[in-house]
Every structure is written in structure tokens, then in C-alpha cells.
XYZ file of C-alpha atoms in Angstrom:
677
model
C 95.572 72.971 129.267
C 96.735 76.320 130.634
C 95.325 79.129 128.475
C 97.963 81.185 126.731
C 98.182 84.642 125.300
C 100.572 85.760 122.612
C 102.769 87.366 125.285
C 103.175 84.285 127.498
C 101.359 81.969 129.913
C 98.790 83.256 132.359
C 99.255 82.652 136.081
C 96.818 80.240 137.715
C 93.518 81.854 138.698
C 92.861 82.906 142.262
C 90.368 81.047 144.451
C 86.956 82.703 144.536
C 86.464 85.197 147.370
C 83.851 84.765 150.039
C 80.651 86.635 149.286
C 78.489 88.305 151.905
C 75.362 90.412 151.857
C 77.323 93.577 151.123
C 79.111 92.122 148.119
C 78.482 93.458 144.650
C 79.484 91.040 141.926
C 81.043 91.990 138.637
C 80.982 89.209 136.051
C 84.122 88.551 134.027
C 84.366 88.815 130.264
C 82.297 86.394 128.230
C 79.444 84.220 129.465
C 79.325 83.616 133.198
C 79.443 79.844 133.262
C 82.585 79.788 131.183
C 84.459 81.610 133.911
C 82.750 80.637 137.131
C 84.919 77.596 137.668
C 88.144 79.404 136.810
C 87.907 83.010 138.009
C 86.684 84.900 141.018
C 83.772 87.278 140.989
C 84.949 90.828 141.151
C 83.870 93.014 143.913
C 83.642 96.714 144.581
C 83.109 98.398 147.883
C 81.172 101.454 148.861
C 84.434 103.128 149.965
C 84.828 106.832 149.350
C 88.603 106.682 149.002
C 90.021 107.651 145.627
C 91.885 104.394 145.077
C 88.970 102.153 145.996
C 89.311 98.894 144.055
C 86.623 97.108 142.098
C 87.838 93.978 143.857
C 88.079 95.188 147.449
C 85.378 94.726 150.038
C 85.070 93.879 153.659
C 86.703 90.744 155.002
C 87.897 88.654 152.097
C 90.525 86.732 154.004
C 93.438 85.335 152.035
C 91.516 85.622 148.781
C 91.811 89.397 148.722
C 93.233 90.092 145.270
C 95.268 93.024 146.555
C 97.328 90.433 148.486
C 97.753 88.298 145.377
C 98.239 90.626 142.367
C 98.037 89.066 138.945
C 101.479 90.384 137.979
C 104.578 91.599 139.767
C 105.899 95.180 139.592
C 108.827 95.452 137.207
C 110.158 98.764 138.534
C 110.099 100.539 141.866
C 106.865 102.474 141.477
C 104.896 100.475 138.943
C 101.234 100.452 139.978
C 99.888 96.960 139.257
C 96.671 97.371 141.218
C 93.478 96.582 139.393
C 91.743 99.422 137.602
C 89.277 100.872 140.095
C 85.783 102.199 139.541
C 86.868 105.689 140.554
C 89.844 105.533 138.216
C 87.527 104.870 135.292
C 85.285 107.670 136.583
C 88.301 109.975 136.564
C 88.935 109.067 132.923
C 85.323 109.911 132.119
C 85.420 113.063 134.269
C 88.155 114.661 132.194
C 86.194 113.921 129.033
C 83.242 115.708 130.653
C 85.529 118.635 131.538
C 87.582 119.110 128.379
C 85.332 118.119 125.489
C 83.420 121.385 125.915
C 86.504 123.291 124.743
C 86.523 121.398 121.460
C 82.808 121.589 120.726
C 81.715 124.835 122.377
C 85.079 126.532 121.914
C 87.147 125.594 118.871
C 84.231 124.215 116.865
C 81.786 126.997 117.673
C 82.390 130.226 119.569
C 86.145 130.714 119.170
C 86.033 130.881 115.327
C 83.107 133.307 115.267
C 84.611 135.373 118.101
C 87.908 135.637 116.224
C 86.069 136.528 113.024
C 83.906 139.121 114.775
C 86.854 140.733 116.584
C 88.763 140.929 113.292
C 85.673 142.191 111.432
C 85.331 145.135 113.800
C 88.876 146.152 112.836
C 88.465 145.299 109.128
C 87.698 147.255 105.953
C 85.848 146.349 102.778
C 87.998 144.503 100.263
C 86.891 146.677 97.321
C 87.041 149.987 99.205
C 89.684 150.124 101.909
C 88.359 153.477 103.141
C 85.110 151.947 104.394
C 85.028 149.869 107.572
C 83.037 146.668 107.683
C 79.595 146.938 109.199
C 79.548 146.248 112.924
C 76.907 146.186 115.602
C 74.922 143.435 117.292
C 76.037 139.977 116.277
C 72.404 138.878 116.434
C 69.819 141.067 114.678
C 67.182 142.624 116.901
C 64.847 143.899 114.200
C 61.954 141.968 112.637
C 63.534 142.185 109.175
C 66.499 140.054 110.216
C 67.281 137.104 107.930
C 65.302 133.952 108.639
C 66.916 130.540 108.767
C 64.745 129.781 105.726
C 66.129 132.749 103.793
C 68.183 132.115 100.688
C 71.911 132.684 100.938
C 73.120 136.149 99.923
C 74.645 136.698 96.523
C 78.181 135.418 96.278
C 79.480 138.815 95.119
C 78.673 140.547 98.386
C 81.450 142.656 99.909
C 84.216 140.776 101.681
C 85.973 142.087 104.792
C 89.762 142.065 105.100
C 91.991 142.890 108.051
C 95.641 143.865 108.043
C 97.579 141.143 109.827
C 101.234 142.174 110.226
C 101.229 143.926 106.854
C 99.176 141.320 104.984
C 95.491 141.772 104.147
C 93.530 138.603 104.863
C 89.861 137.718 104.865
C 88.342 137.848 108.347
C 87.208 134.239 107.976
C 90.729 133.238 106.936
C 92.061 134.890 110.098
C 90.293 132.248 112.182
C 91.501 129.402 109.945
C 95.126 130.557 110.012
C 94.953 130.869 113.801
C 93.832 127.264 114.013
C 96.649 126.116 111.716
C 99.285 127.854 113.830
C 97.819 126.402 117.017
C 97.982 122.822 115.807
C 101.542 123.278 114.542
C 102.647 124.420 117.994
C 100.513 121.714 119.542
C 102.440 119.052 117.656
C 105.766 120.456 118.871
C 104.580 120.487 122.493
C 103.213 116.958 122.264
C 106.530 115.671 120.970
C 108.519 117.454 123.661
C 106.484 116.188 126.611
C 105.980 112.592 125.467
C 109.192 111.370 127.132
C 108.109 112.671 130.522
C 104.658 111.175 129.981
C 106.076 107.705 129.300
C 108.492 107.725 132.239
C 108.232 108.457 135.933
C 105.169 109.989 137.567
C 104.707 112.898 135.153
C 101.781 111.601 133.090
C 99.064 112.855 135.440
C 100.989 115.973 136.506
C 101.404 117.162 132.932
C 97.754 116.467 132.176
C 96.669 118.724 135.046
C 99.154 121.485 134.157
C 97.915 121.634 130.574
C 94.275 121.371 131.632
C 94.339 124.239 134.126
C 96.486 126.438 131.862
C 94.141 125.958 128.918
C 91.088 126.602 131.072
C 92.454 129.866 132.488
C 93.527 131.065 129.040
C 90.037 130.441 127.688
C 88.530 132.465 130.534
C 90.800 135.389 129.566
C 88.699 135.989 126.439
C 86.268 137.909 128.656
C 88.170 141.238 128.887
C 89.317 141.325 125.232
C 88.305 144.122 122.832
C 88.676 144.488 119.035
C 91.722 146.735 119.549
C 93.669 143.721 120.829
C 92.202 141.080 118.530
C 95.709 139.648 118.125
C 95.558 138.590 121.787
C 92.414 136.620 121.007
C 94.367 134.609 118.457
C 97.148 134.085 121.024
C 94.696 132.849 123.673
C 93.038 130.539 121.161
C 96.432 129.101 120.235
C 97.432 128.503 123.872
C 94.068 126.959 124.699
C 94.162 124.599 121.737
C 97.774 123.584 122.431
C 96.940 122.806 126.057
C 93.806 120.865 125.183
C 95.571 118.781 122.551
C 98.460 117.947 124.873
C 96.156 117.017 127.751
C 94.066 114.878 125.436
C 97.152 112.912 124.355
C 97.979 112.304 128.004
C 94.410 111.192 128.676
C 94.559 108.801 125.720
C 97.740 107.275 127.135
C 95.751 106.247 130.224
C 93.325 104.167 128.131
C 95.575 101.132 127.436
C 96.624 101.126 131.105
C 93.023 101.147 132.322
C 92.332 98.224 130.003
C 95.513 96.288 130.830
C 94.913 96.337 134.594
C 91.141 95.937 134.403
C 89.879 92.812 136.229
C 87.837 91.755 133.209
C 91.021 91.563 131.135
C 93.285 90.212 133.873
C 90.947 87.291 134.535
C 89.614 86.657 131.031
C 90.113 83.074 129.809
C 88.551 80.684 127.264
C 85.358 78.810 128.146
C 85.737 75.367 129.712
C 82.353 73.991 128.795
C 80.513 74.098 125.488
C 77.101 74.361 127.099
C 75.326 76.246 129.843
C 73.315 74.837 132.679
C 70.000 76.211 133.813
C 71.513 77.854 136.870
C 73.935 79.741 134.646
C 71.145 80.938 132.397
C 69.264 82.243 135.380
C 72.346 84.080 136.531
C 72.936 85.514 133.072
C 69.460 86.949 132.791
C 69.218 89.178 135.817
C 71.131 91.972 137.491
C 73.360 91.358 140.468
C 72.218 93.412 143.422
C 73.171 94.286 146.929
C 71.289 96.182 149.580
C 72.147 99.557 148.110
C 73.142 99.142 144.500
C 71.815 97.542 141.364
C 74.393 96.427 138.851
C 73.700 95.399 135.289
C 76.085 92.661 134.126
C 76.060 94.141 130.645
C 77.857 97.187 131.977
C 80.698 95.121 133.385
C 80.906 92.719 130.474
C 83.408 94.075 128.017
C 81.587 92.321 125.218
C 78.316 94.074 125.896
C 78.989 97.228 123.927
C 80.035 95.563 120.695
C 79.447 91.861 120.916
C 76.437 91.141 123.091
C 75.583 87.470 122.411
C 72.086 86.163 121.736
C 70.216 84.151 124.342
C 71.763 80.679 124.722
C 70.154 77.677 123.071
C 70.176 74.776 125.539
C 69.234 72.173 122.943
C 72.294 72.468 120.697
C 76.040 72.734 121.297
C 77.236 76.278 121.681
C 78.814 77.820 118.599
C 81.964 79.945 118.704
C 80.998 83.492 119.535
C 82.260 86.592 117.818
C 84.208 87.279 120.982
C 86.722 84.742 119.748
C 87.472 86.953 116.740
C 87.928 90.154 118.743
C 90.181 90.301 121.798
C 88.742 91.167 125.229
C 91.206 94.058 125.369
C 89.873 95.565 122.139
C 86.272 95.077 123.230
C 86.845 96.755 126.588
C 89.014 99.489 125.087
C 86.350 100.300 122.514
C 83.682 100.373 125.189
C 85.623 102.701 127.519
C 86.580 104.921 124.604
C 82.997 105.096 123.309
C 81.588 105.862 126.744
C 84.228 108.543 127.258
C 83.348 110.205 123.969
C 79.632 109.973 124.721
C 80.034 111.548 128.156
C 82.098 114.348 126.644
C 79.403 115.010 124.064
C 76.739 115.080 126.779
C 78.698 117.750 128.642
C 79.237 119.774 125.482
C 75.559 119.549 124.545
C 74.506 120.766 127.981
C 76.956 123.670 127.976
C 76.103 124.597 124.399
C 72.445 124.885 125.384
C 73.409 127.120 128.301
C 75.585 129.168 125.938
C 72.715 129.759 123.538
C 70.612 131.225 126.348
C 73.557 133.358 127.506
C 73.947 134.853 124.029
C 70.250 135.652 123.774
C 69.964 136.999 127.342
C 72.926 139.368 126.935
C 71.374 141.104 123.903
C 73.546 139.616 121.198
C 76.713 141.663 121.502
C 80.356 140.755 121.105
C 80.423 140.621 124.900
C 77.993 137.683 124.633
C 80.564 135.618 122.753
C 83.362 136.493 125.167
C 81.164 135.657 128.156
C 80.374 132.244 126.690
C 84.083 131.512 126.288
C 84.652 132.493 129.918
C 81.995 129.962 130.936
C 83.651 127.304 128.737
C 86.986 127.888 130.475
C 85.390 127.826 133.922
C 83.643 124.527 133.115
C 86.922 123.013 131.936
C 88.680 124.195 135.110
C 86.078 123.057 137.642
C 85.386 119.588 136.241
C 89.087 118.821 135.894
C 89.214 118.702 139.696
C 87.386 115.321 139.985
C 89.747 113.872 137.386
C 92.676 115.165 139.442
C 91.308 113.392 142.510
C 90.333 110.068 140.923
C 92.930 109.310 138.245
C 95.980 107.429 139.494
C 99.404 108.539 138.264
C 100.202 105.037 136.896
C 103.963 105.760 136.754
C 105.901 104.549 133.766
C 109.349 102.947 133.913
C 112.154 105.253 135.077
C 114.253 106.811 132.375
C 117.859 105.572 132.393
C 120.147 108.599 132.235
C 123.250 106.444 132.298
C 123.747 106.892 136.030
C 122.977 104.402 138.808
C 119.600 104.813 140.413
C 119.334 105.099 144.138
C 116.757 103.119 146.003
C 115.143 106.378 147.058
C 114.706 107.574 143.524
C 111.492 109.296 142.761
C 110.961 107.092 139.801
C 112.286 109.477 137.221
C 115.561 107.644 136.919
C 117.605 110.540 138.266
C 118.871 111.555 141.659
C 118.196 115.189 140.935
C 115.524 117.015 139.062
C 115.462 120.598 137.894
C 116.167 122.168 134.548
C 118.879 119.710 133.532
C 116.558 116.743 133.989
C 113.808 118.526 132.066
C 116.170 119.188 129.176
C 117.149 115.531 129.154
C 113.472 114.540 129.067
C 112.798 116.845 126.114
C 115.853 115.580 124.250
C 114.860 112.023 124.992
C 111.357 112.755 123.685
C 112.617 113.899 120.291
C 114.957 110.927 120.056
C 112.067 108.716 121.069
C 109.912 110.204 118.322
C 112.478 109.280 115.707
C 112.808 105.836 117.278
C 109.005 105.502 117.372
C 108.749 106.510 113.716
C 111.398 103.938 112.794
C 109.554 101.279 114.767
C 106.211 102.289 113.298
C 107.668 101.873 109.812
C 108.160 98.188 110.608
C 104.492 97.819 111.604
C 102.561 97.918 108.354
C 99.141 98.146 109.972
C 100.289 101.077 112.090
C 101.531 102.782 108.924
C 98.283 102.135 107.038
C 96.296 103.446 109.984
C 98.417 106.563 110.534
C 98.391 107.445 106.840
C 94.607 107.185 106.776
C 94.284 109.002 110.091
C 96.520 111.828 108.802
C 94.020 112.598 106.056
C 90.865 111.745 107.957
C 91.663 113.807 111.044
C 92.545 116.770 108.855
C 89.145 116.487 107.204
C 87.357 116.173 110.556
C 89.089 119.212 112.032
C 88.782 121.364 108.932
C 85.191 120.696 107.973
C 83.773 121.814 111.330
C 85.490 125.205 111.267
C 84.715 125.601 107.576
C 81.016 124.905 108.145
C 80.739 127.394 111.022
C 82.507 130.176 109.123
C 80.563 129.363 105.942
C 77.328 129.686 107.897
C 78.356 133.018 109.427
C 79.888 134.690 106.378
C 78.048 133.119 103.418
C 74.652 132.286 104.922
C 74.600 135.216 107.394
C 73.675 132.806 110.180
C 73.713 134.516 113.563
C 75.439 133.110 116.682
C 72.198 131.993 118.337
C 71.364 129.894 115.278
C 74.979 128.697 115.155
C 74.708 127.653 118.798
C 71.626 125.626 117.895
C 73.598 124.040 115.053
C 76.342 122.974 117.476
C 73.750 121.673 119.945
C 72.263 119.477 117.228
C 75.754 118.309 116.288
C 76.536 117.499 119.908
C 73.283 115.664 120.607
C 73.781 113.483 117.565
C 77.399 112.991 118.637
C 76.140 111.460 121.885
C 73.717 109.281 119.947
C 76.497 108.234 117.600
C 78.933 107.417 120.399
C 76.446 104.968 121.915
C 74.808 103.776 118.680
C 77.717 102.776 116.466
C 78.436 99.789 118.693
C 74.894 98.515 118.104
C 75.123 99.262 114.391
C 78.444 97.434 114.232
C 76.994 94.429 116.017
C 73.831 94.392 113.898
C 75.844 94.491 110.666
C 78.468 92.061 112.000
C 81.246 94.615 111.479
C 84.702 94.535 112.979
C 85.851 97.841 114.538
C 88.048 98.612 111.518
C 85.092 98.073 109.189
C 82.972 100.373 111.349
C 85.542 103.092 110.690
C 85.066 102.536 106.953
C 81.304 102.884 107.322
C 81.784 106.163 109.199
C 84.044 107.513 106.446
C 81.495 106.640 103.760
C 78.723 108.463 105.616
C 81.017 111.393 106.410
C 81.682 111.957 102.697
C 78.034 112.967 102.246
C 78.660 116.359 103.903
C 81.061 117.983 101.384
C 79.286 116.340 98.452
C 75.996 117.876 99.572
C 77.585 121.341 99.778
C 78.892 120.922 96.224
C 75.340 120.440 94.945
C 75.112 124.226 95.176
C 77.199 124.458 91.994
C 74.610 122.620 89.877
C 72.620 125.248 87.890
C 69.288 123.477 88.353
C 69.816 123.362 92.124
C 70.820 127.031 92.116
C 67.606 127.998 90.317
C 65.600 125.937 92.776
C 66.996 128.022 95.624
C 67.160 125.142 98.061
C 69.547 122.212 98.677
C 73.286 122.426 98.237
C 73.588 124.633 101.359
C 71.677 127.567 99.937
C 69.495 128.064 103.009
C 70.427 128.219 106.649
C 68.174 125.364 107.785
C 70.087 122.927 105.571
C 73.040 123.199 107.915
C 71.107 121.534 110.748
C 70.633 118.047 109.253
C 74.250 118.133 108.072
C 75.309 119.046 111.609
C 73.365 116.080 112.940
C 75.050 113.799 110.411
C 78.484 115.202 111.292
C 77.942 114.643 115.011
C 76.530 111.148 114.540
C 79.526 110.048 112.474
C 82.120 111.784 114.633
C 80.731 110.232 117.813
C 81.564 106.773 116.508
C 84.607 107.601 114.412
C 86.636 109.211 117.203
C 86.020 106.392 119.671
C 86.701 103.574 117.194
C 89.863 105.168 115.788
C 91.305 105.762 119.259
C 90.465 102.237 120.356
C 91.717 100.449 117.234
C 95.006 102.328 117.271
C 95.458 101.463 120.943
C 95.411 97.783 120.015
C 98.156 98.288 117.419
C 100.594 99.875 119.893
C 103.550 97.718 121.035
C 103.015 97.026 124.760
C 104.641 99.549 127.065
C 104.949 102.443 124.606
C 101.482 103.932 124.985
C 102.384 107.594 125.480
C 105.008 107.554 122.718
C 102.708 105.965 120.146
C 99.712 108.044 121.202
C 101.967 111.067 120.790
C 102.667 109.875 117.249
C 98.909 109.395 116.822
C 98.241 112.942 118.017
C 101.098 114.394 115.984
C 99.668 112.707 112.915
C 96.275 114.127 113.844
C 97.297 117.651 114.739
C 100.177 117.848 112.319
C 97.856 117.143 109.436
C 95.434 119.779 110.723
C 98.033 122.432 109.999
C 97.380 121.962 106.295
C 93.599 121.720 106.014
C 92.624 125.041 107.623
C 95.533 126.821 105.932
C 94.453 125.531 102.514
C 90.838 126.519 103.191
C 92.048 129.969 104.260
C 94.091 130.314 101.066
C 91.109 129.223 98.947
C 88.930 131.784 100.726
C 91.472 134.570 100.193
C 91.813 133.656 96.508
C 88.105 133.318 95.672
C 86.468 135.626 98.212
C 84.150 132.874 99.491
C 84.366 129.568 101.344
C 82.172 127.275 99.223
C 84.990 126.251 96.800
C 86.812 124.752 99.791
C 84.274 121.905 99.833
C 85.938 120.485 96.684
C 89.131 120.137 98.670
C 87.282 118.621 101.648
C 85.515 116.026 99.484
C 88.867 114.716 98.262
C 90.436 114.907 101.714
C 87.724 112.780 103.342
C 87.585 110.185 100.567
C 91.305 109.391 100.389
C 91.576 107.572 103.775
C 89.043 104.879 102.804
C 91.439 102.500 100.962
C 94.129 102.981 103.620
C 91.823 102.070 106.500
C 90.549 99.101 104.496
C 94.044 97.587 104.555
C 94.321 97.677 108.384
C 94.207 94.223 110.040
C 93.998 94.658 113.830
C 94.936 91.095 114.809
C 97.920 91.073 112.470
C 98.959 94.465 113.831
C 98.820 93.195 117.416
C 100.997 90.210 116.544
C 103.555 92.399 114.801
C 103.592 94.855 117.719
C 104.184 92.088 120.264
C 106.904 90.550 118.091
C 108.637 93.906 117.753
C 108.571 94.412 121.526
C 110.106 90.985 122.129
C 112.782 91.646 119.534
C 113.669 94.988 121.095
C 113.829 93.416 124.539
C 116.218 90.743 123.321
C 118.373 93.350 121.624
C 118.532 95.452 124.800
C 119.425 92.425 126.914
C 122.177 91.428 124.488
C 123.583 94.962 124.461
C 123.759 95.017 128.264
C 125.404 91.576 128.472
C 122.335 90.030 130.018
C 122.099 92.698 132.726
C 118.617 94.056 133.240
C 118.853 97.675 132.060
C 115.373 99.029 131.363
C 115.926 101.655 128.681
C 112.554 101.456 126.991
C 108.999 100.998 128.234
C 108.522 97.961 126.020
C 111.321 96.139 127.849
C 109.469 96.402 131.139
C 106.207 95.293 129.646
C 107.570 92.319 127.783
C 109.572 91.062 130.756
C 106.340 91.048 132.701
C 104.341 89.443 129.927
C 106.770 86.580 129.780
C 107.264 86.087 133.501
C 104.276 87.378 135.432
């Protein structure tokens, strides 16, 4: 029987390629014996060219898979080549480049730099004639507060700065800046999503936003307190650019998975048992003369669903791989590795930043210099991503005019401002269309509702914790840098550990998200212990001492490392095929749009009460609410509904065009291929 997917029948497998001494084998998904008779071994060369294929090497004769692609192009410039090793490396490279802005920038040094710049222009709240104390941002005298010192009294003087005629707390200044940045970020993401889904603009836009954000971050270096408003402007531009580039990077993930050889050639087992030769093959690494390759790294089930050793005396039982699609397994693995690599980069740079702050004698210049280094890191390491990522053009946008055969793939004969305006208008129409389609996908709606609340909590609690440590615990930037390092290190551990935890506890990816939420709730609840009189008299616990922030930072990083990867991967499986950028834009808008509210509410609470601790009541509720919504998400049901919606839309488009092939939406291209290729 020919194996079938929900989208349509698979083409017959290719004959296995010839293998020579220079060949490096990549095993397909699942156990090796199940596929050996049906699929070729995948091969990667030692080529240095950017589009080097996992499957290309030497003389492969007629079996070369580039000569026999698994699916046919459905528009002029569709790239149906297999996902290459360097393409995946490019995906990872941008995570290495850009994640430092989030962790070392927005989660660490940008908030305290904004607060410090505003503080040096601020006055005391109770006596507007007295300026706030300024000076070194790290004490240089032996009587400086220890990390084991008790928090200062809550009635200590608060600093306020006049912001366009309104007096606001200096800590609130940073929170309001973040809220404005994510509001603008959402607008930009919506406007560019049409160009990302169509033509060759996906990669181009990613690079434009990346380099712009990096340069803007470097411009913190010459700023002074007299122009602290410019610091807020640069922070807003940097955060907008990072968020937009991250959406574009996320839109590459389903494409990397869809064209990956492990997914293209995955098929059900043909034999219930393994022979001894297969077992021997399964239990060692494939090698060539120059490279050692671990099959677990190529097996998309390795990260989440590594099977136990086979039992040759009994019939094989159905594996858990049958309950989770190869696409979801591989997507989760790539997403987790990408997050882990990003955390590694951020941890390394945060360590460097801590030494920079100490070596430059703890001045405001120290903070600005660190942000310059963050921007330079982002800029330099974006270059490998620019070289290795393929554009992966989307279907051309139909502007209602005939396309020439020499079209650039944008669907127009001419570019310029008019075409850009059409793309922006199309993007907003697409958003409304995407929202209407998402409303018909109940699992997408459950997920987005939960993600709206959860992402707001994630974004808000990090900035709240940093500003709480600086203003309420008097923690100095060097200690704050150590806090972020701990958070980052545990983020790396979490990114690579949650897969093992999920496998050990037999959890589906959606259930792993629930576990992360439950652990995440510990953070605000612990901070609220500081309101209990007995804890207050004890003088420790409930975030009354600086050292207590470190274990909470480790917990935050550990949870976030798994939560971000699993949420991104699970949502990717719910997207109707062919609409990746549009739905990931909706995902990011839900994320960033919600983050407008959290920081603004925390800022308002801080302005009203004069301290940040009461905001943890709000955060405890915000993090707990997504749990029941995520519990109702069924990934397999969501995939079926997404595929059904795509087929329905394709049929509607075909009927409207009288049977003529008029590709107006990305899903039409994808579903035509799924049914025919």
C-alpha cells in the first residue's frame, strides 16, 4: 500500500544512491531498518558553497536527488531544493546574532541604562528642588550594599522625571518605553507580512531590520543624560527591528522542515522487527574519512522521542513517533536548538559585558559601551546568516495584471513605491483575512489566546525583575549582569533539557508547555511572600535580599528556554500550509501586541504606589490565566482543521476563477502541490 499523508499521496521513493568512501550518511526519520528498503540514505558533501545540499556528493549518477526533486515547483521561482546543512546553520547563526539584543539588551542593560539616564535628569518625588543622587552606577567604597543585605525600606525617596509635561517614576520611564516599542513593532510586523509571504522579500527584509537594529543599538554609545529621550527612541527602533526580524526568521522554520530530507522521505515502517544487521547499524555513528556523524543528530525523533533499544525477542510495539508527526518532531528540535544556540551567545556576551562594566570603573559610560558591543555583535554575526540562508521565495502576489515570464517573482512588472504601497495594503487585508481564518481554527484560537497572556507575562516579568532589583534592592549593574548570566545559562540548559524531561514524563509538546507555565508561576508567587508579616520579620525570602534574585533568575531562564521553543514549534504545526509568514505575523502580533499592556500596567502600578513589588500581584494572575487555554489545544486536530481549511480555500479560489489557475493566496500553491506532487 502506498503511504498517504493527509494532504495527498506521496510520490514513489527514489532508488538508493551509490555510496563511496567520501559519503556521509544521514539516516531518515524513525528506525533505520524501517526505511532502508524504501528510502535513500542522505548525503552531504564537504562543499564550501552556500547552497550545498545535504544530499549532494560526488558522482551519484542518475540517483542524484537534485535531478529528481520530490515535488515540482508551483510558481516561477519556488525553491524546492532540499534543506541544506548550511541553510540550517544560517537559521542558527541569526539566533546566535540576535538573541543577545533580547537578553543582554532589552532584558538587562537597556532598562537600567534608560533608568539611569532618566535618574540623572530626575528630582526627588517629595522635594522637586532636590535632584536625585547620581554618581558611579557601581559603588567603589567598602560600605557598598552586599548582595546579602536586606532590601531598603519601602518608603525611601522615589525619583521622578518630567516627560513631556508629565512626572513619571524613572523605573516607569523604562516600562513605558518598552510598551511604545512593542506597539510600533506590531504595526511594522503587520505592514511587512505581505512582502514576507510573497516574492523574494523574506530574506531581504530580515537583513534590513537586522542591520538597522544593530546600528541603532550601537548609537547608545555617544548619548548623555541631556538627550535621554533619544535613548528611548533608539531602544524603540532597536526593539521594533528585532521583533520584525524575528518574525521573518520564524517564517523560515516551517520551510526548513517542509523541504528537509528527513520529512520528504519519511514513511511508515515496513517490517515489525529488526534484524541483527540493522541493530548494529543503529548503534554506532556513521563516519567518513574526515567527519563523524551521530545518527541521533539527524534523526528528527532524537530530541523528543528517542526510542529504547530494540527487543529482538518480541514483536515491535508502536512507538510514540506514531502519535507525533515527523514534522512536529523536527520542527521542535530545530526550534529548541535555535533557542539554545541563542542563549549560548547571550550568556557569552553577558559575561563579557560584566567584565566591561567592572573594567571601566562603573560609570554610565560602562552601560553605553556594553550596548555598543551588543549592537556590534548583532551586526557582525548577521553576516553568516545573510550568506547561508536561502531566500525561499513565496508565491508571487497577483495584482490583477498579467505576469510576464521575466517577472522577478513579485507578481508585478514594475516595482517602486506603488508596488510597496500595494504590498502594505495587501498585508493589512491579509491580516483581517488571517484573523477570519484563524477564527475557524479553534486550536489556533485557544493557542493564541493563551499565548497573548503568556507572552505578556514573559516579557513583563523580566523587565520588572531587573528594575525591581535596581530600584528596590539597590542591586548594582555588575550584580545584575551576573543575574542575567545565570538566567542565560539556565536558558541554555532548559532549551536542551525540556525535550528529555518531556520524553521521560511521556509528555506531548502541548503538555510540556503546561508544565513550563506551572513552574513559571513560582516566580511571582515567591515575590509575593514578601507581604507575609512573618516573612518580613525574618528578613529573608520573598525577595527581601539581593541573592534571592539569582535562583529565581535560574528558574526563569530554565523555563523560558523550553517554553519559547515549544510554543514556536507547536504553533507552526497549527498553521495552514503555505501561510507561514502571515500566521507567524499573527503569532508575533499576539505576542508583541499583548506586551503593550503588561509593562504599561506595571508602570502605572509603580507610579501609583511608589514601588514595583505590588506589580507581582498582577503578574501572578497574568501567568496563571493561560493554563486552561493551552490545555484545550489539540495539535493533531489543529493540523487536520488547517489542512481542511486550505483545501476549502483552494476550491473556492478555483471556482471563482472558472477553473483557471490564479494563485491569489499562498495556501493555494501549497495545496495544489500537496495534492499533485
